[in-house]
């Protein structure tokens, strides 16, 4: 897996955007991501929709590579770590977590994170409504109340539409960055891309499996 990086300065903090849907914050030794949606693939299969099981496995493998590459000690997840009720994917995630003895996980509660407090405790996850570190505020969804804050959020699954010759179209996930806001792409590969909404004056950092570019 090739890891491409784009350094940006956000409220005097050096953040590293990666082409694998997560930001690394070296000063805090933290990986920041959003919308992993654990349980979504199993939920669809339970309802008769033939979704390949390896989609979730690929998400976890990418995350493992990122954790090991950056030697991250903390995962800060800005919402929707989980997708639905507990299912077999939750057991897979618990087994996967066991390999990281010292990894701390902080979860900003998202609209899909409706699992029980007992389950959160079982995963040793610290659940928050929002987190503020230095001058940065981490929330699931950026709202008007946050307009004077420097926020990092998720929720909208941002993407860009590239137009080629004729009717050729290509959708890519992206980060949306303004002077006081970063919207993260969904970490899960099993999510749609929202190419229709974009914060005012945002720069999009789109990416492929090998590179990152802005426009």
CSV table of C-alpha atoms in Angstrom, one decimal:
chain,number,residue,atom,x,y,z
A,1,UNK,CA,0.0,0.0,0.0
A,2,UNK,CA,1.5,3.3,-1.1
A,3,UNK,CA,1.0,6.2,1.4
A,4,UNK,CA,1.0,9.6,-0.2
A,5,UNK,CA,1.1,12.6,2.1
A,6,UNK,CA,0.1,16.3,1.9
A,7,UNK,CA,1.2,18.5,4.8
A,8,UNK,CA,-1.2,21.4,5.6
A,9,UNK,CA,-1.1,24.1,8.4
A,10,UNK,CA,-4.3,24.4,10.2
A,11,UNK,CA,-4.5,26.8,13.1
A,12,UNK,CA,-0.7,26.6,13.4
A,13,UNK,CA,-0.8,22.8,13.6
A,14,UNK,CA,1.0,20.6,11.1
A,15,UNK,CA,-1.4,18.0,9.8
A,16,UNK,CA,-0.6,15.2,7.3
A,17,UNK,CA,-3.4,14.3,4.9
A,18,UNK,CA,-3.0,10.8,3.6
A,19,UNK,CA,-4.5,9.2,0.5
A,20,UNK,CA,-6.0,6.5,2.7
A,21,UNK,CA,-8.7,8.6,4.3
A,22,UNK,CA,-7.0,9.6,7.6
A,23,UNK,CA,-5.0,12.5,8.9
A,24,UNK,CA,-1.9,12.1,11.0
A,25,UNK,CA,-1.2,14.7,13.7
A,26,UNK,CA,2.4,14.1,14.7
A,27,UNK,CA,2.5,16.4,17.7
A,28,UNK,CA,-0.2,14.4,19.3
A,29,UNK,CA,0.8,11.1,17.8
A,30,UNK,CA,-2.8,10.7,16.7
A,31,UNK,CA,-4.6,9.3,13.6
A,32,UNK,CA,-7.8,11.2,12.9
A,33,UNK,CA,-10.5,9.6,10.8
A,34,UNK,CA,-14.3,9.4,10.4
A,35,UNK,CA,-17.1,7.2,9.3
A,36,UNK,CA,-15.7,3.7,9.5
A,37,UNK,CA,-19.3,2.3,9.8
A,38,UNK,CA,-18.4,-1.0,11.5
A,39,UNK,CA,-21.3,-3.5,11.0
A,40,UNK,CA,-22.6,-2.0,7.7
A,41,UNK,CA,-21.5,-4.9,5.5
A,42,UNK,CA,-22.9,-7.5,7.8
A,43,UNK,CA,-26.1,-5.5,8.2
A,44,UNK,CA,-26.7,-5.5,4.5
A,45,UNK,CA,-26.0,-9.2,4.2
A,46,UNK,CA,-28.4,-9.9,7.0
A,47,UNK,CA,-31.1,-8.2,4.9
A,48,UNK,CA,-30.3,-10.3,1.8
A,49,UNK,CA,-28.0,-7.8,0.0
A,50,UNK,CA,-24.9,-9.7,-1.2
A,51,UNK,CA,-22.1,-7.5,0.0
A,52,UNK,CA,-18.6,-9.0,-0.1
A,53,UNK,CA,-17.2,-9.6,3.4
A,54,UNK,CA,-13.7,-8.5,2.4
A,55,UNK,CA,-14.7,-4.8,2.1
A,56,UNK,CA,-14.6,-4.5,5.9
A,57,UNK,CA,-11.4,-6.6,6.1
A,58,UNK,CA,-9.8,-4.2,3.7
A,59,UNK,CA,-10.8,-1.2,5.8
A,60,UNK,CA,-9.2,-2.8,8.9
A,61,UNK,CA,-6.0,-3.7,7.0
A,62,UNK,CA,-5.6,-0.1,5.7
A,63,UNK,CA,-6.1,1.2,9.2
A,64,UNK,CA,-3.5,-1.3,10.6
A,65,UNK,CA,-1.0,-0.2,8.0
A,66,UNK,CA,-1.5,3.4,8.9
A,67,UNK,CA,-1.2,2.8,12.6
A,68,UNK,CA,2.0,0.9,12.2
A,69,UNK,CA,3.4,3.3,9.6
A,70,UNK,CA,3.0,6.4,11.8
A,71,UNK,CA,3.4,4.5,15.1
A,72,UNK,CA,0.3,6.2,16.3
A,73,UNK,CA,-0.8,5.8,19.9
A,74,UNK,CA,-4.3,7.3,19.6
A,75,UNK,CA,-7.2,7.0,17.2
A,76,UNK,CA,-9.5,10.0,17.2
A,77,UNK,CA,-12.7,9.1,15.4
A,78,UNK,CA,-15.0,11.9,14.6
A,79,UNK,CA,-18.2,9.9,14.5
A,80,UNK,CA,-19.9,6.9,13.0
A,81,UNK,CA,-17.4,4.3,14.1
A,82,UNK,CA,-20.4,1.9,14.1
A,83,UNK,CA,-23.3,1.7,11.7
A,84,UNK,CA,-26.1,-0.4,13.1
A,85,UNK,CA,-26.9,-2.9,15.8
A,86,UNK,CA,-24.2,-5.3,17.0
A,87,UNK,CA,-23.4,-8.1,14.5
A,88,UNK,CA,-20.6,-10.3,13.4
A,89,UNK,CA,-18.4,-7.4,12.3
A,90,UNK,CA,-18.2,-6.2,15.8
A,91,UNK,CA,-16.6,-9.5,16.9
A,92,UNK,CA,-14.1,-9.1,14.0
A,93,UNK,CA,-13.3,-5.5,15.2
A,94,UNK,CA,-12.8,-6.7,18.8
A,95,UNK,CA,-10.4,-9.4,17.7
A,96,UNK,CA,-8.5,-6.9,15.4
A,97,UNK,CA,-8.2,-4.4,18.3
A,98,UNK,CA,-6.4,-7.0,20.5
A,99,UNK,CA,-3.2,-6.6,18.5
A,100,UNK,CA,-2.8,-3.0,19.7
A,101,UNK,CA,-2.3,-3.2,23.4
A,102,UNK,CA,-1.5,0.4,24.0
A,103,UNK,CA,-3.8,2.0,21.4
A,104,UNK,CA,-6.2,4.6,22.8
A,105,UNK,CA,-9.5,5.2,21.0
A,106,UNK,CA,-11.6,8.4,21.4
A,107,UNK,CA,-14.9,8.5,19.6
A,108,UNK,CA,-17.0,11.6,18.9
A,109,UNK,CA,-20.5,10.2,18.9
A,110,UNK,CA,-22.0,10.3,15.4
A,111,UNK,CA,-25.6,9.9,14.3
A,112,UNK,CA,-25.0,6.1,13.6
A,113,UNK,CA,-23.3,5.4,17.0
A,114,UNK,CA,-26.3,4.1,18.8
A,115,UNK,CA,-24.7,1.1,20.3
A,116,UNK,CA,-24.9,0.4,24.1
A,117,UNK,CA,-22.6,1.9,26.6
A,118,UNK,CA,-21.7,-1.6,27.7
A,119,UNK,CA,-20.4,-2.3,24.2
A,120,UNK,CA,-18.4,0.9,24.2
A,121,UNK,CA,-16.9,0.0,27.5
A,122,UNK,CA,-16.1,-3.5,26.2
A,123,UNK,CA,-14.1,-2.0,23.3
A,124,UNK,CA,-12.3,0.3,25.8
A,125,UNK,CA,-13.4,3.3,23.8
A,126,UNK,CA,-13.8,6.8,25.4
A,127,UNK,CA,-17.0,8.3,24.1
A,128,UNK,CA,-17.4,12.1,23.7
A,129,UNK,CA,-19.8,14.6,22.2
A,130,UNK,CA,-16.9,16.7,21.1
A,131,UNK,CA,-13.2,17.1,21.9
A,132,UNK,CA,-11.1,20.2,22.0
A,133,UNK,CA,-7.3,19.8,21.8
A,134,UNK,CA,-5.3,23.0,21.8
A,135,UNK,CA,-7.2,25.3,19.4
A,136,UNK,CA,-8.9,22.5,17.4
A,137,UNK,CA,-12.4,21.2,18.0
A,138,UNK,CA,-13.4,17.8,16.9
A,139,UNK,CA,-17.1,17.1,16.1
A,140,UNK,CA,-19.0,14.7,13.9
A,141,UNK,CA,-20.9,17.4,12.0
A,142,UNK,CA,-19.9,21.0,11.6
A,143,UNK,CA,-22.9,23.2,12.4
A,144,UNK,CA,-23.5,27.0,12.6
A,145,UNK,CA,-22.7,26.9,16.3
A,146,UNK,CA,-19.1,26.0,15.3
A,147,UNK,CA,-18.7,28.8,12.8
A,148,UNK,CA,-16.1,30.6,15.0
A,149,UNK,CA,-14.2,27.5,15.9
A,150,UNK,CA,-11.5,25.5,14.1
A,151,UNK,CA,-13.2,22.2,13.5
A,152,UNK,CA,-12.4,18.8,12.1
A,153,UNK,CA,-15.5,16.8,11.3
A,154,UNK,CA,-16.8,14.0,9.1
A,155,UNK,CA,-20.4,13.0,8.4
A,156,UNK,CA,-20.9,14.2,4.8
A,157,UNK,CA,-18.6,11.7,3.0
A,158,UNK,CA,-17.1,14.4,0.7
A,159,UNK,CA,-16.0,13.6,-2.9
A,160,UNK,CA,-15.3,15.4,-6.2
A,161,UNK,CA,-16.5,14.7,-9.7
A,162,UNK,CA,-13.9,14.8,-12.4
A,163,UNK,CA,-15.2,15.3,-16.0
A,164,UNK,CA,-13.4,13.8,-19.0
A,165,UNK,CA,-14.2,13.7,-22.6
A,166,UNK,CA,-17.8,13.2,-23.6
A,167,UNK,CA,-19.7,11.6,-20.7
A,168,UNK,CA,-16.7,10.3,-18.9
A,169,UNK,CA,-17.0,10.9,-15.1
A,170,UNK,CA,-14.8,9.9,-12.2
A,171,UNK,CA,-15.7,10.3,-8.6
A,172,UNK,CA,-12.9,10.5,-6.0
A,173,UNK,CA,-13.0,10.9,-2.2
A,174,UNK,CA,-11.5,14.1,-0.8
A,175,UNK,CA,-10.8,16.3,2.2
A,176,UNK,CA,-12.5,19.7,2.2
A,177,UNK,CA,-10.4,22.4,3.8
A,178,UNK,CA,-11.3,26.0,4.6
A,179,UNK,CA,-9.6,28.6,6.8
A,180,UNK,CA,-11.4,27.2,9.9
A,181,UNK,CA,-12.8,23.8,8.9
A,182,UNK,CA,-11.6,20.4,7.7
A,183,UNK,CA,-14.2,17.8,6.6
A,184,UNK,CA,-12.8,14.3,6.4
A,185,UNK,CA,-13.6,11.7,3.8
A,186,UNK,CA,-15.4,8.5,5.1
A,187,UNK,CA,-12.8,6.0,6.0
A,188,UNK,CA,-14.9,3.0,5.0
A,189,UNK,CA,-14.7,2.0,1.3
A,190,UNK,CA,-18.4,1.0,1.5
A,191,UNK,CA,-19.8,4.5,1.5
A,192,UNK,CA,-21.2,6.8,-1.2
A,193,UNK,CA,-19.5,10.1,-2.2
A,194,UNK,CA,-21.2,13.4,-1.8
A,195,UNK,CA,-20.0,15.5,-4.7
A,196,UNK,CA,-22.8,18.1,-4.4
A,197,UNK,CA,-22.1,20.0,-1.2
A,198,UNK,CA,-19.0,21.9,-0.3
A,199,UNK,CA,-18.2,24.5,2.4
A,200,UNK,CA,-17.8,28.0,1.1
A,201,UNK,CA,-14.2,28.7,-0.2
A,202,UNK,CA,-13.1,25.2,0.5
A,203,UNK,CA,-10.1,23.6,-1.2
A,204,UNK,CA,-10.6,20.0,-2.1
A,205,UNK,CA,-7.7,17.6,-1.6
A,206,UNK,CA,-8.8,14.6,-3.7
A,207,UNK,CA,-6.7,11.4,-3.8
A,208,UNK,CA,-6.2,8.1,-5.6
A,209,UNK,CA,-4.3,5.0,-4.4
A,210,UNK,CA,-1.0,6.7,-5.2
A,211,UNK,CA,-1.3,10.4,-5.0
A,212,UNK,CA,-3.1,13.5,-3.5
A,213,UNK,CA,-3.9,16.6,-5.5
A,214,UNK,CA,-5.8,19.8,-4.7
A,215,UNK,CA,-8.1,22.1,-6.7
